[in-house]
Amino acid sequence: MKKILPFFSYLFHPIFIPLLGCLVYIAFSERFYSQEQYFLLLFQVVIITFFLPLSFFYLLRTFGKVDSIMMSEVQQRKIPLVMQMVLTYILIQKSITIERFPELYFFFLGGFVSTFIVFLLLYIRFKASIHMVAISALTFFVIGLSVHFQINILYTIASLFLLSGLIASSRLYMKAHTSLELMVGYTCGVIPQVVFWYAWL
């Protein structure tokens, strides 16, 4: 089991979570939009939350600002987190607006707040786990969707909690974080999502 634990850190890297959130929303929503609109939504999310950050990462790596996609050092995280906040802001202002996709809007807004909290923690040299921020935000977004659309997706939610444990174990096994950093990261992901439930549930 220990040999495959690092696999979960890469497979469920935070860069994939925005796309997973959109796919879950499309799968469980009541299909208010056409297939073309959903395709455009996914296209925009992939460009803004995956390809642009990945391109920016390779640029930073070229200039020696980061050593790997896991960004193990505190100082390495500041610029990528600022970029993530900027891109998320653009996404919820221009594409995933509150008028068009209110559920997704608050998911991404919660992600923006979580990222800002993690960014502030860097100034006290505390490296909260971004992996745990991402998977916990996704988990509680799915719980919100279950309540909002009145659907029974208990197995999906249970699977996400199981994944949270596997990802946490992976990060510990790789010595990327302490238990406290994992717990703080999970909390940073949960709280904004739960707070914003009151706006869309």
Short mmCIF file of N, CA and C in Angstrom, two decimals, residues 44-177:
data_model
loop_
_atom_site.label_atom_id
_atom_site.label_comp_id
_atom_site.label_asym_id
_atom_site.label_seq_id
_atom_site.Cartn_x
_atom_site.Cartn_y
_atom_site.Cartn_z
N GLN A 44 -13.37 26.59 -20.83
CA GLN A 44 -12.86 27.77 -20.12
C GLN A 44 -12.15 27.37 -18.82
N VAL A 45 -12.73 26.43 -18.10
CA VAL A 45 -12.14 25.98 -16.84
C VAL A 45 -10.80 25.30 -17.09
N VAL A 46 -10.72 24.45 -18.11
CA VAL A 46 -9.47 23.76 -18.42
C VAL A 46 -8.38 24.77 -18.79
N ILE A 47 -8.72 25.76 -19.60
CA ILE A 47 -7.72 26.76 -20.01
C ILE A 47 -7.25 27.57 -18.81
N ILE A 48 -8.19 28.07 -18.02
CA ILE A 48 -7.84 29.02 -16.96
C ILE A 48 -7.27 28.35 -15.72
N THR A 49 -7.74 27.15 -15.39
CA THR A 49 -7.29 26.53 -14.14
C THR A 49 -6.27 25.41 -14.35
N PHE A 50 -6.04 25.03 -15.60
CA PHE A 50 -5.07 23.95 -15.84
C PHE A 50 -3.92 24.39 -16.74
N PHE A 51 -4.22 24.75 -17.97
CA PHE A 51 -3.15 25.04 -18.93
C PHE A 51 -2.38 26.32 -18.58
N LEU A 52 -3.08 27.36 -18.18
CA LEU A 52 -2.37 28.60 -17.82
C LEU A 52 -1.49 28.41 -16.58
N PRO A 53 -2.01 27.82 -15.48
CA PRO A 53 -1.13 27.58 -14.33
C PRO A 53 0.03 26.65 -14.66
N LEU A 54 -0.22 25.62 -15.49
CA LEU A 54 0.86 24.69 -15.84
C LEU A 54 1.94 25.41 -16.64
N SER A 55 1.53 26.26 -17.57
CA SER A 55 2.49 27.03 -18.36
C SER A 55 3.29 27.97 -17.47
N PHE A 56 2.59 28.60 -16.53
CA PHE A 56 3.25 29.52 -15.60
C PHE A 56 4.23 28.78 -14.71
N PHE A 57 3.86 27.54 -14.31
CA PHE A 57 4.76 26.72 -13.48
C PHE A 57 6.06 26.45 -14.21
N TYR A 58 5.99 26.07 -15.49
CA TYR A 58 7.20 25.77 -16.24
C TYR A 58 8.05 27.02 -16.44
N LEU A 59 7.38 28.16 -16.53
CA LEU A 59 8.12 29.42 -16.62
C LEU A 59 8.87 29.67 -15.32
N LEU A 60 8.21 29.49 -14.19
CA LEU A 60 8.85 29.67 -12.88
C LEU A 60 9.99 28.67 -12.68
N ARG A 61 9.76 27.46 -13.15
CA ARG A 61 10.81 26.43 -13.01
C ARG A 61 12.03 26.80 -13.85
N THR A 62 11.80 27.36 -15.01
CA THR A 62 12.90 27.79 -15.88
C THR A 62 13.77 28.83 -15.19
N PHE A 63 13.12 29.72 -14.42
CA PHE A 63 13.85 30.78 -13.72
C PHE A 63 14.29 30.36 -12.31
N GLY A 64 14.08 29.09 -11.97
CA GLY A 64 14.54 28.56 -10.70
C GLY A 64 13.72 29.00 -9.50
N LYS A 65 12.48 29.43 -9.73
CA LYS A 65 11.63 29.88 -8.63
C LYS A 65 10.91 28.73 -7.92
N VAL A 66 10.73 27.62 -8.61
CA VAL A 66 10.14 26.42 -8.01
C VAL A 66 10.98 25.22 -8.42
N ASP A 67 10.95 24.15 -7.60
CA ASP A 67 11.74 22.97 -7.93
C ASP A 67 10.90 21.82 -8.46
N SER A 68 9.62 21.79 -8.07
CA SER A 68 8.73 20.75 -8.57
C SER A 68 7.30 21.24 -8.48
N ILE A 69 6.38 20.48 -9.07
CA ILE A 69 4.97 20.88 -9.08
C ILE A 69 4.36 20.79 -7.69
N MET A 70 5.04 20.12 -6.75
CA MET A 70 4.56 20.02 -5.38
C MET A 70 4.92 21.25 -4.53
N MET A 71 5.86 22.07 -5.01
CA MET A 71 6.25 23.33 -4.34
C MET A 71 6.48 23.10 -2.85
N SER A 72 7.56 22.41 -2.56
CA SER A 72 7.81 21.95 -1.19
C SER A 72 8.20 23.07 -0.22
N GLU A 73 8.76 24.17 -0.73
CA GLU A 73 9.22 25.25 0.14
C GLU A 73 8.17 26.37 0.25
N VAL A 74 8.16 27.02 1.41
CA VAL A 74 7.19 28.09 1.68
C VAL A 74 7.30 29.20 0.64
N GLN A 75 8.52 29.67 0.37
CA GLN A 75 8.72 30.80 -0.54
C GLN A 75 8.27 30.48 -1.97
N GLN A 76 8.36 29.21 -2.35
CA GLN A 76 7.99 28.82 -3.70
C GLN A 76 6.49 28.93 -3.95
N ARG A 77 5.71 28.99 -2.90
CA ARG A 77 4.25 28.94 -3.03
C ARG A 77 3.61 30.31 -3.25
N LYS A 78 4.28 31.36 -2.91
CA LYS A 78 3.64 32.67 -2.91
C LYS A 78 3.19 33.11 -4.31
N ILE A 79 4.09 33.10 -5.27
CA ILE A 79 3.74 33.55 -6.62
C ILE A 79 2.65 32.67 -7.25
N PRO A 80 2.78 31.32 -7.20
CA PRO A 80 1.71 30.49 -7.76
C PRO A 80 0.35 30.70 -7.10
N LEU A 81 0.33 30.94 -5.79
CA LEU A 81 -0.95 31.17 -5.11
C LEU A 81 -1.57 32.49 -5.53
N VAL A 82 -0.75 33.52 -5.69
CA VAL A 82 -1.26 34.81 -6.18
C VAL A 82 -1.84 34.64 -7.58
N MET A 83 -1.13 33.91 -8.43
CA MET A 83 -1.62 33.68 -9.78
C MET A 83 -2.94 32.91 -9.75
N GLN A 84 -3.02 31.92 -8.88
CA GLN A 84 -4.26 31.14 -8.76
C GLN A 84 -5.42 32.04 -8.37
N MET A 85 -5.19 32.95 -7.44
CA MET A 85 -6.26 33.85 -7.02
C MET A 85 -6.68 34.77 -8.16
N VAL A 86 -5.71 35.27 -8.90
CA VAL A 86 -6.02 36.16 -10.04
C VAL A 86 -6.85 35.42 -11.08
N LEU A 87 -6.44 34.22 -11.43
CA LEU A 87 -7.14 33.44 -12.44
C LEU A 87 -8.54 33.04 -11.98
N THR A 88 -8.66 32.70 -10.70
CA THR A 88 -9.98 32.35 -10.16
C THR A 88 -10.90 33.57 -10.18
N TYR A 89 -10.35 34.73 -9.86
CA TYR A 89 -11.14 35.96 -9.89
C TYR A 89 -11.64 36.24 -11.31
N ILE A 90 -10.76 36.07 -12.29
CA ILE A 90 -11.16 36.27 -13.69
C ILE A 90 -12.27 35.29 -14.07
N LEU A 91 -12.13 34.05 -13.63
CA LEU A 91 -13.09 33.01 -13.98
C LEU A 91 -14.49 33.33 -13.44
N ILE A 92 -14.56 33.77 -12.18
CA ILE A 92 -15.88 34.02 -11.59
C ILE A 92 -16.45 35.39 -11.99
N GLN A 93 -15.60 36.25 -12.55
CA GLN A 93 -16.10 37.53 -13.04
C GLN A 93 -16.57 37.47 -14.49
N LYS A 94 -15.91 36.63 -15.30
CA LYS A 94 -16.17 36.63 -16.74
C LYS A 94 -16.88 35.38 -17.25
N SER A 95 -16.77 34.28 -16.53
CA SER A 95 -17.31 33.02 -17.05
C SER A 95 -18.31 32.38 -16.11
N ILE A 96 -17.85 31.96 -14.95
CA ILE A 96 -18.73 31.30 -13.99
C ILE A 96 -19.31 32.38 -13.07
N THR A 97 -20.27 33.11 -13.58
CA THR A 97 -20.85 34.22 -12.81
C THR A 97 -21.99 33.69 -11.93
N ILE A 98 -22.38 34.51 -10.97
CA ILE A 98 -23.45 34.12 -10.05
C ILE A 98 -24.79 34.00 -10.77
N GLU A 99 -24.96 34.74 -11.86
CA GLU A 99 -26.21 34.67 -12.61
C GLU A 99 -26.32 33.39 -13.44
N ARG A 100 -25.21 32.92 -13.97
CA ARG A 100 -25.23 31.76 -14.88
C ARG A 100 -25.09 30.44 -14.13
N PHE A 101 -24.09 30.33 -13.27
CA PHE A 101 -23.81 29.09 -12.56
C PHE A 101 -23.63 29.38 -11.06
N PRO A 102 -24.71 29.68 -10.35
CA PRO A 102 -24.57 30.10 -8.94
C PRO A 102 -23.87 29.07 -8.06
N GLU A 103 -24.14 27.78 -8.27
CA GLU A 103 -23.51 26.75 -7.44
C GLU A 103 -21.99 26.72 -7.66
N LEU A 104 -21.61 26.71 -8.93
CA LEU A 104 -20.18 26.72 -9.24
C LEU A 104 -19.51 28.02 -8.84
N TYR A 105 -20.25 29.11 -8.97
CA TYR A 105 -19.71 30.41 -8.57
C TYR A 105 -19.26 30.39 -7.12
N PHE A 106 -20.10 29.86 -6.24
CA PHE A 106 -19.75 29.84 -4.82
C PHE A 106 -18.70 28.79 -4.51
N PHE A 107 -18.64 27.72 -5.33
CA PHE A 107 -17.55 26.75 -5.18
C PHE A 107 -16.21 27.41 -5.45
N PHE A 108 -16.13 28.15 -6.55
CA PHE A 108 -14.88 28.82 -6.90
C PHE A 108 -14.59 30.01 -5.99
N LEU A 109 -15.62 30.70 -5.55
CA LEU A 109 -15.42 31.79 -4.60
C LEU A 109 -14.87 31.25 -3.29
N GLY A 110 -15.41 30.11 -2.85
CA GLY A 110 -14.87 29.46 -1.66
C GLY A 110 -13.43 29.07 -1.85
N GLY A 111 -13.10 28.58 -3.06
CA GLY A 111 -11.72 28.24 -3.36
C GLY A 111 -10.80 29.45 -3.33
N PHE A 112 -11.32 30.58 -3.80
CA PHE A 112 -10.55 31.83 -3.76
C PHE A 112 -10.24 32.21 -2.31
N VAL A 113 -11.25 32.14 -1.45
CA VAL A 113 -11.06 32.49 -0.04
C VAL A 113 -10.07 31.53 0.62
N SER A 114 -10.21 30.25 0.34
CA SER A 114 -9.29 29.25 0.90
C SER A 114 -7.86 29.54 0.48
N THR A 115 -7.66 29.86 -0.80
CA THR A 115 -6.33 30.16 -1.30
C THR A 115 -5.76 31.39 -0.62
N PHE A 116 -6.59 32.39 -0.40
CA PHE A 116 -6.13 33.61 0.26
C PHE A 116 -5.69 33.32 1.70
N ILE A 117 -6.44 32.46 2.39
CA ILE A 117 -6.07 32.10 3.77
C ILE A 117 -4.73 31.37 3.77
N VAL A 118 -4.57 30.41 2.86
CA VAL A 118 -3.32 29.66 2.77
C VAL A 118 -2.16 30.60 2.44
N PHE A 119 -2.42 31.58 1.57
CA PHE A 119 -1.40 32.56 1.21
C PHE A 119 -0.99 33.38 2.43
N LEU A 120 -1.94 33.83 3.23
CA LEU A 120 -1.62 34.61 4.43
C LEU A 120 -0.81 33.78 5.43
N LEU A 121 -1.12 32.50 5.53
CA LEU A 121 -0.39 31.63 6.46
C LEU A 121 1.09 31.50 6.10
N LEU A 122 1.41 31.72 4.83
CA LEU A 122 2.81 31.64 4.41
C LEU A 122 3.65 32.71 5.10
N TYR A 123 3.03 33.82 5.48
CA TYR A 123 3.78 34.92 6.11
C TYR A 123 4.13 34.63 7.56
N ILE A 124 3.54 33.58 8.11
CA ILE A 124 4.00 33.11 9.43
C ILE A 124 4.74 31.78 9.26
N ARG A 125 5.15 31.55 7.99
CA ARG A 125 5.92 30.37 7.61
C ARG A 125 5.20 29.07 7.94
N PHE A 126 3.89 29.09 7.73
CA PHE A 126 3.09 27.88 7.94
C PHE A 126 2.62 27.37 6.57
N LYS A 127 2.95 26.14 6.26
CA LYS A 127 2.70 25.57 4.94
C LYS A 127 1.48 24.64 4.99
N ALA A 128 0.29 25.23 4.99
CA ALA A 128 -0.93 24.42 4.99
C ALA A 128 -1.00 23.60 3.71
N SER A 129 -1.54 22.40 3.81
CA SER A 129 -1.59 21.49 2.66
C SER A 129 -2.63 21.94 1.63
N ILE A 130 -2.16 22.30 0.45
CA ILE A 130 -3.06 22.71 -0.63
C ILE A 130 -3.84 21.49 -1.15
N HIS A 131 -3.21 20.31 -1.09
CA HIS A 131 -3.91 19.09 -1.48
C HIS A 131 -5.17 18.91 -0.63
N MET A 132 -5.03 19.13 0.68
CA MET A 132 -6.17 18.93 1.57
C MET A 132 -7.20 20.04 1.41
N VAL A 133 -6.74 21.25 1.12
CA VAL A 133 -7.67 22.34 0.82
C VAL A 133 -8.55 21.95 -0.36
N ALA A 134 -7.92 21.44 -1.40
CA ALA A 134 -8.64 21.12 -2.64
C ALA A 134 -9.64 19.98 -2.46
N ILE A 135 -9.20 18.87 -1.87
CA ILE A 135 -10.09 17.72 -1.75
C ILE A 135 -11.21 17.98 -0.76
N SER A 136 -10.95 18.75 0.29
CA SER A 136 -12.01 19.05 1.26
C SER A 136 -13.03 20.02 0.66
N ALA A 137 -12.56 20.99 -0.13
CA ALA A 137 -13.49 21.91 -0.80
C ALA A 137 -14.39 21.15 -1.76
N LEU A 138 -13.81 20.22 -2.52
CA LEU A 138 -14.60 19.42 -3.45
C LEU A 138 -15.61 18.55 -2.70
N THR A 139 -15.18 17.94 -1.61
CA THR A 139 -16.06 17.07 -0.82
C THR A 139 -17.28 17.82 -0.32
N PHE A 140 -17.06 18.99 0.25
CA PHE A 140 -18.18 19.73 0.83
C PHE A 140 -19.01 20.44 -0.23
N PHE A 141 -18.43 20.69 -1.39
CA PHE A 141 -19.22 21.18 -2.52
C PHE A 141 -20.19 20.09 -2.98
N VAL A 142 -19.72 18.86 -3.05
CA VAL A 142 -20.57 17.74 -3.45
C VAL A 142 -21.67 17.50 -2.42
N ILE A 143 -21.35 17.63 -1.14
CA ILE A 143 -22.38 17.52 -0.10
C ILE A 143 -23.44 18.59 -0.31
N GLY A 144 -23.00 19.81 -0.63
CA GLY A 144 -23.94 20.89 -0.90
C GLY A 144 -24.82 20.60 -2.10
N LEU A 145 -24.22 20.04 -3.16
CA LEU A 145 -25.01 19.67 -4.34
C LEU A 145 -26.07 18.62 -4.00
N SER A 146 -25.69 17.68 -3.15
CA SER A 146 -26.62 16.63 -2.74
C SER A 146 -27.84 17.22 -2.05
N VAL A 147 -27.61 18.19 -1.18
CA VAL A 147 -28.72 18.84 -0.47
C VAL A 147 -29.50 19.74 -1.42
N HIS A 148 -28.79 20.50 -2.24
CA HIS A 148 -29.41 21.48 -3.13
C HIS A 148 -30.34 20.84 -4.16
N PHE A 149 -29.86 19.76 -4.77
CA PHE A 149 -30.65 19.10 -5.80
C PHE A 149 -31.48 17.93 -5.27
N GLN A 150 -31.39 17.72 -3.95
CA GLN A 150 -32.17 16.64 -3.31
C GLN A 150 -31.89 15.29 -3.97
N ILE A 151 -30.62 14.94 -4.07
CA ILE A 151 -30.24 13.67 -4.68
C ILE A 151 -29.40 12.86 -3.69
N ASN A 152 -29.52 11.55 -3.79
CA ASN A 152 -28.78 10.65 -2.91
C ASN A 152 -27.48 10.23 -3.59
N ILE A 153 -26.39 10.85 -3.20
CA ILE A 153 -25.08 10.50 -3.75
C ILE A 153 -24.14 10.13 -2.59
N LEU A 154 -24.68 9.35 -1.68
CA LEU A 154 -23.94 8.98 -0.47
C LEU A 154 -22.63 8.27 -0.80
N TYR A 155 -22.67 7.38 -1.82
CA TYR A 155 -21.45 6.63 -2.17
C TYR A 155 -20.37 7.56 -2.72
N THR A 156 -20.79 8.57 -3.47
CA THR A 156 -19.83 9.55 -3.99
C THR A 156 -19.19 10.32 -2.85
N ILE A 157 -20.01 10.76 -1.91
CA ILE A 157 -19.50 11.52 -0.76
C ILE A 157 -18.57 10.66 0.08
N ALA A 158 -18.98 9.41 0.32
CA ALA A 158 -18.14 8.49 1.10
C ALA A 158 -16.80 8.25 0.40
N SER A 159 -16.84 8.14 -0.93
CA SER A 159 -15.61 7.94 -1.69
C SER A 159 -14.67 9.14 -1.57
N LEU A 160 -15.25 10.34 -1.54
CA LEU A 160 -14.44 11.55 -1.39
C LEU A 160 -13.78 11.63 -0.02
N PHE A 161 -14.50 11.21 1.01
CA PHE A 161 -13.90 11.16 2.35
C PHE A 161 -12.78 10.12 2.39
N LEU A 162 -12.99 8.99 1.73
CA LEU A 162 -11.94 7.97 1.66
C LEU A 162 -10.72 8.51 0.92
N LEU A 163 -10.96 9.22 -0.18
CA LEU A 163 -9.86 9.83 -0.93
C LEU A 163 -9.11 10.85 -0.08
N SER A 164 -9.85 11.59 0.73
CA SER A 164 -9.21 12.57 1.61
C SER A 164 -8.20 11.88 2.53
N GLY A 165 -8.60 10.73 3.07
CA GLY A 165 -7.70 9.98 3.93
C GLY A 165 -6.49 9.45 3.19
N LEU A 166 -6.71 8.97 1.98
CA LEU A 166 -5.60 8.44 1.18
C LEU A 166 -4.63 9.55 0.77
N ILE A 167 -5.18 10.70 0.41
CA ILE A 167 -4.31 11.83 0.03
C ILE A 167 -3.52 12.32 1.24
N ALA A 168 -4.17 12.40 2.39
CA ALA A 168 -3.46 12.80 3.61
C ALA A 168 -2.35 11.81 3.94
N SER A 169 -2.65 10.52 3.83
CA SER A 169 -1.63 9.49 4.08
C SER A 169 -0.48 9.61 3.09
N SER A 170 -0.83 9.92 1.84
CA SER A 170 0.19 10.10 0.81
C SER A 170 1.13 11.25 1.14
N ARG A 171 0.55 12.37 1.58
CA ARG A 171 1.37 13.54 1.89
C ARG A 171 2.27 13.29 3.10
N LEU A 172 1.75 12.53 4.07
CA LEU A 172 2.57 12.16 5.24
C LEU A 172 3.68 11.21 4.83
N TYR A 173 3.34 10.23 4.01
CA TYR A 173 4.33 9.24 3.58
C TYR A 173 5.46 9.90 2.79
N MET A 174 5.10 10.91 1.99
CA MET A 174 6.11 11.62 1.20
C MET A 174 6.85 12.68 2.01
N LYS A 175 6.47 12.80 3.29
CA LYS A 175 7.08 13.79 4.20
C LYS A 175 6.92 15.22 3.67
N ALA A 176 5.80 15.45 2.99
CA ALA A 176 5.54 16.78 2.44
C ALA A 176 4.92 17.70 3.47
N HIS A 177 4.22 17.12 4.46
CA HIS A 177 3.52 17.91 5.46
C HIS A 177 3.51 17.20 6.80
#
